[in-house]
């Protein structure tokens, strides 16, 4: 789906009190070598949360290399994962090589999870979360650990005062940017 259509759908879910105040933006640089850009969320025309492709790719690669070099991070690979890779790549690859491939994939996943927890999110993470938000229930988005989904759910018009009150304790355990959007929404609702 094109960004303009996704943006239009996302902004149609914003509650009345935040319409025009919260905006989702995406930039792309046509003449840049990697054509990267960034996605960001603005509140009252000020950027409060940004996700940049160029920065996160480098960060992810560095973090992945650190995870691979760090002997204290033990990554276990199951037999099912090895068999899945065997199915994917064929029977010609020796089992020990399949284990290496599975371990490398798992280490990449660990690096991505660490990076996400540190909020070094990319433009593609925002697009993926936006599409997930548009096709998921509001409860799944609210209760998950994905920062972007939490933000999108908090500004959603389908979340009422009662649900916001019920979230008070759980929000304290979320990322600070999620807490910021919770406070913003509570202010608008008069809670």
C-alpha positions as a printed NumPy array, in Angstrom:
array([[  0.   ,   0.   ,   0.   ],
       [  1.277,   3.497,  -0.827],
       [  2.392,   5.684,   2.066],
       [ -0.244,   8.351,   1.355],
       [ -3.033,   5.779,   1.646],
       [ -1.543,   4.268,   4.828],
       [ -1.117,   7.724,   6.361],
       [ -4.704,   8.627,   5.526],
       [ -5.985,   5.442,   7.174],
       [ -3.799,   5.887,  10.265],
       [ -4.84 ,   9.487,  10.747],
       [ -8.519,   8.586,  10.355],
       [ -8.208,   6.622,  13.626],
       [ -6.783,   9.532,  15.648],
       [ -9.127,  10.676,  18.418],
       [-10.906,  14.007,  18.002],
       [ -8.847,  15.775,  20.673],
       [ -5.59 ,  14.963,  18.876],
       [ -6.721,  15.429,  15.254],
       [ -4.419,  17.951,  13.644],
       [ -2.025,  17.779,  16.606],
       [ -0.584,  14.286,  15.992],
       [  0.727,  13.614,  12.51 ],
       [  2.609,  10.746,  10.902],
       [  5.317,  11.784,   8.467],
       [  7.62 ,   9.964,   6.085],
       [ 10.433,  11.393,   4.002],
       [ 12.477,   9.834,   1.232],
       [ 15.492,  11.288,  -0.485],
       [ 15.305,  10.604,  -4.202],
       [ 18.91 ,  11.465,  -5.003],
       [ 20.539,   9.84 ,  -1.997],
       [ 22.56 ,   6.731,  -2.898],
       [ 20.469,   4.416,  -0.729],
       [ 17.219,   6.423,  -1.16 ],
       [ 16.669,   6.204,   2.547],
       [ 14.607,   8.542,   4.6  ],
       [ 12.864,   8.567,   7.897],
       [  9.464,   8.242,   9.467],
       [  8.522,  10.375,  12.409],
       [  5.589,  11.33 ,  14.564],
       [  4.94 ,  14.97 ,  15.326],
       [  2.879,  16.535,  18.083],
       [  1.955,  20.178,  17.56 ],
       [  4.362,  20.293,  14.576],
       [  7.331,  19.16 ,  16.721],
       [  9.074,  15.868,  16.029],
       [  8.779,  13.638,  19.109],
       [  9.642,  10.179,  17.77 ],
       [ 11.772,   9.393,  14.697],
       [ 12.739,   6.217,  12.909],
       [ 15.573,   6.428,  10.381],
       [ 16.594,   3.699,   7.946],
       [ 20.182,   4.842,   7.396],
       [ 20.995,   5.071,  11.086],
       [ 19.32 ,   1.819,  12.082],
       [ 20.912,  -0.337,   9.382],
       [ 24.379,   0.593,  10.582],
       [ 23.347,   0.181,  14.219],
       [ 21.784,  -3.205,  13.538],
       [ 24.878,  -4.449,  11.701],
       [ 27.209,  -3.3  ,  14.494],
       [ 24.971,  -4.818,  17.133],
       [ 24.729,  -8.082,  15.196],
       [ 28.522,  -8.272,  15.029],
       [ 28.767,  -7.602,  18.772],
       [ 26.242, -10.347,  19.523],
       [ 28.225, -12.793,  17.384],
       [ 31.514, -11.896,  19.103],
       [ 30.167, -11.839,  22.662],
       [ 30.73 , -15.269,  24.199],
       [ 28.426, -14.497,  27.13 ],
       [ 25.393, -14.426,  24.793],
       [ 24.488, -18.062,  24.228],
       [ 22.139, -18.673,  21.329],
       [ 20.487, -22.083,  21.249],
       [ 19.22 , -23.584,  18.009],
       [ 16.491, -26.219,  17.973],
       [ 16.304, -29.235,  15.699],
       [ 13.101, -27.846,  14.202],
       [ 14.953, -24.704,  13.081],
       [ 17.666, -26.795,  11.461],
       [ 15.079, -28.936,   9.676],
       [ 13.264, -25.791,   8.506],
       [ 16.486, -24.466,   6.982],
       [ 17.179, -27.867,   5.424],
       [ 13.741, -27.753,   3.81 ],
       [ 14.34 , -24.202,   2.631],
       [ 17.84 , -24.75 ,   1.205],
       [ 17.714, -28.408,   0.2  ],
       [ 19.35 , -31.626,   1.368],
       [ 22.755, -30.957,  -0.176],
       [ 24.053, -28.861,   2.726],
       [ 25.815, -30.696,   5.58 ],
       [ 24.173, -30.646,   9.015],
       [ 27.007, -28.743,  10.711],
       [ 26.69 , -25.941,   8.14 ],
       [ 22.919, -25.865,   8.697],
       [ 23.577, -25.351,  12.418],
       [ 25.845, -22.385,  11.622],
       [ 23.193, -20.854,   9.351],
       [ 20.496, -21.344,  12.014],
       [ 22.725, -19.85 ,  14.709],
       [ 23.514, -16.815,  12.527],
       [ 19.821, -16.236,  11.887],
       [ 19.035, -16.513,  15.578],
       [ 21.827, -14.058,  16.445],
       [ 20.398, -11.598,  13.912],
       [ 17.001, -11.918,  15.602],
       [ 18.572, -11.287,  19.015],
       [ 20.352,  -8.186,  17.679],
       [ 17.078,  -6.904,  16.199],
       [ 15.276,  -7.471,  19.528],
       [ 18.005,  -5.608,  21.43 ],
       [ 17.919,  -2.764,  18.933],
       [ 14.127,  -2.549,  19.122],
       [ 14.242,  -2.445,  22.914],
       [ 16.689,   0.465,  22.623],
       [ 14.249,   2.112,  20.19 ],
       [ 16.614,   2.259,  17.248],
       [ 13.692,   1.609,  14.954],
       [ 13.754,   2.003,  11.196],
       [ 11.4  ,   3.386,   8.608],
       [ 10.479,  -0.141,   7.545],
       [  9.625,  -0.99 ,  11.182],
       [  7.118,   1.861,  11.152],
       [  5.568,   0.715,   7.865],
       [  5.311,  -2.845,   9.153],
       [  3.761,  -1.708,  12.443],
       [  1.318,   0.557,  10.604],
       [  0.119,  -2.326,   8.444],
       [ -0.147,  -4.575,  11.491],
       [ -2.133,  -1.889,  13.325],
       [ -4.571,  -1.515,  10.435],
       [ -5.234,  -5.256,  10.354],
       [ -5.231,  -6.08 ,  14.095],
       [ -7.537,  -5.517,  17.012],
       [ -6.909,  -2.513,  19.219],
       [ -6.4  ,  -4.804,  22.24 ],
       [ -3.568,  -6.712,  20.536],
       [ -1.854,  -3.452,  19.639],
       [ -2.287,  -2.056,  23.139],
       [ -1.128,  -5.165,  25.016],
       [  1.904,  -5.992,  22.866],
       [  5.492,  -4.901,  23.413],
       [  5.891,  -3.09 ,  20.09 ],
       [  6.454,   0.6  ,  20.836],
       [  4.972,   1.824,  17.563],
       [  1.832,  -0.283,  17.948],
       [  1.417,   1.007,  21.503],
       [  1.63 ,   4.617,  20.301],
       [ -0.805,   4.07 ,  17.446],
       [ -3.265,   2.413,  19.822],
       [ -3.004,   5.147,  22.465],
       [ -4.011,   7.913,  20.068],
       [ -6.792,   5.798,  18.55 ],
       [-10.357,   7.07 ,  18.907],
       [-11.563,   3.544,  19.792],
       [ -9.748,   3.78 ,  23.138],
       [-12.041,   5.435,  25.666],
       [-11.586,   6.948,  29.106],
       [-12.304,   3.69 ,  30.956],
       [ -9.671,   1.776,  28.996],
       [ -7.16 ,   4.595,  29.521],
       [ -7.753,   4.462,  33.283],
       [ -7.316,   0.692,  33.257],
       [ -3.957,   1.098,  31.491],
       [ -2.465,   3.373,  34.141],
       [ -0.419,   0.659,  35.916],
       [  0.74 ,  -1.134,  32.759],
       [  1.908,   2.065,  31.065],
       [  4.485,   2.671,  33.796],
       [  6.338,  -0.42 ,  32.581],
       [  6.41 ,   0.734,  28.95 ],
       [  8.975,   2.785,  27.049],
       [  9.102,   6.535,  27.913],
       [  7.733,   7.565,  24.498],
       [  4.689,   5.339,  25.082],
       [  4.257,   6.995,  28.485],
       [  4.473,  10.4  ,  26.772],
       [  1.63 ,   9.544,  24.39 ],
       [ -0.401,   8.108,  27.276],
       [ -0.023,  11.387,  29.198],
       [ -0.911,  13.371,  26.074],
       [ -4.063,  11.335,  25.556],
       [ -5.05 ,  11.601,  29.248],
       [ -4.666,  15.389,  29.087],
       [ -6.915,  15.553,  26.037],
       [ -9.535,  13.312,  27.675],
       [ -9.374,  15.185,  30.992],
       [ -8.28 ,  12.16 ,  33.037]])
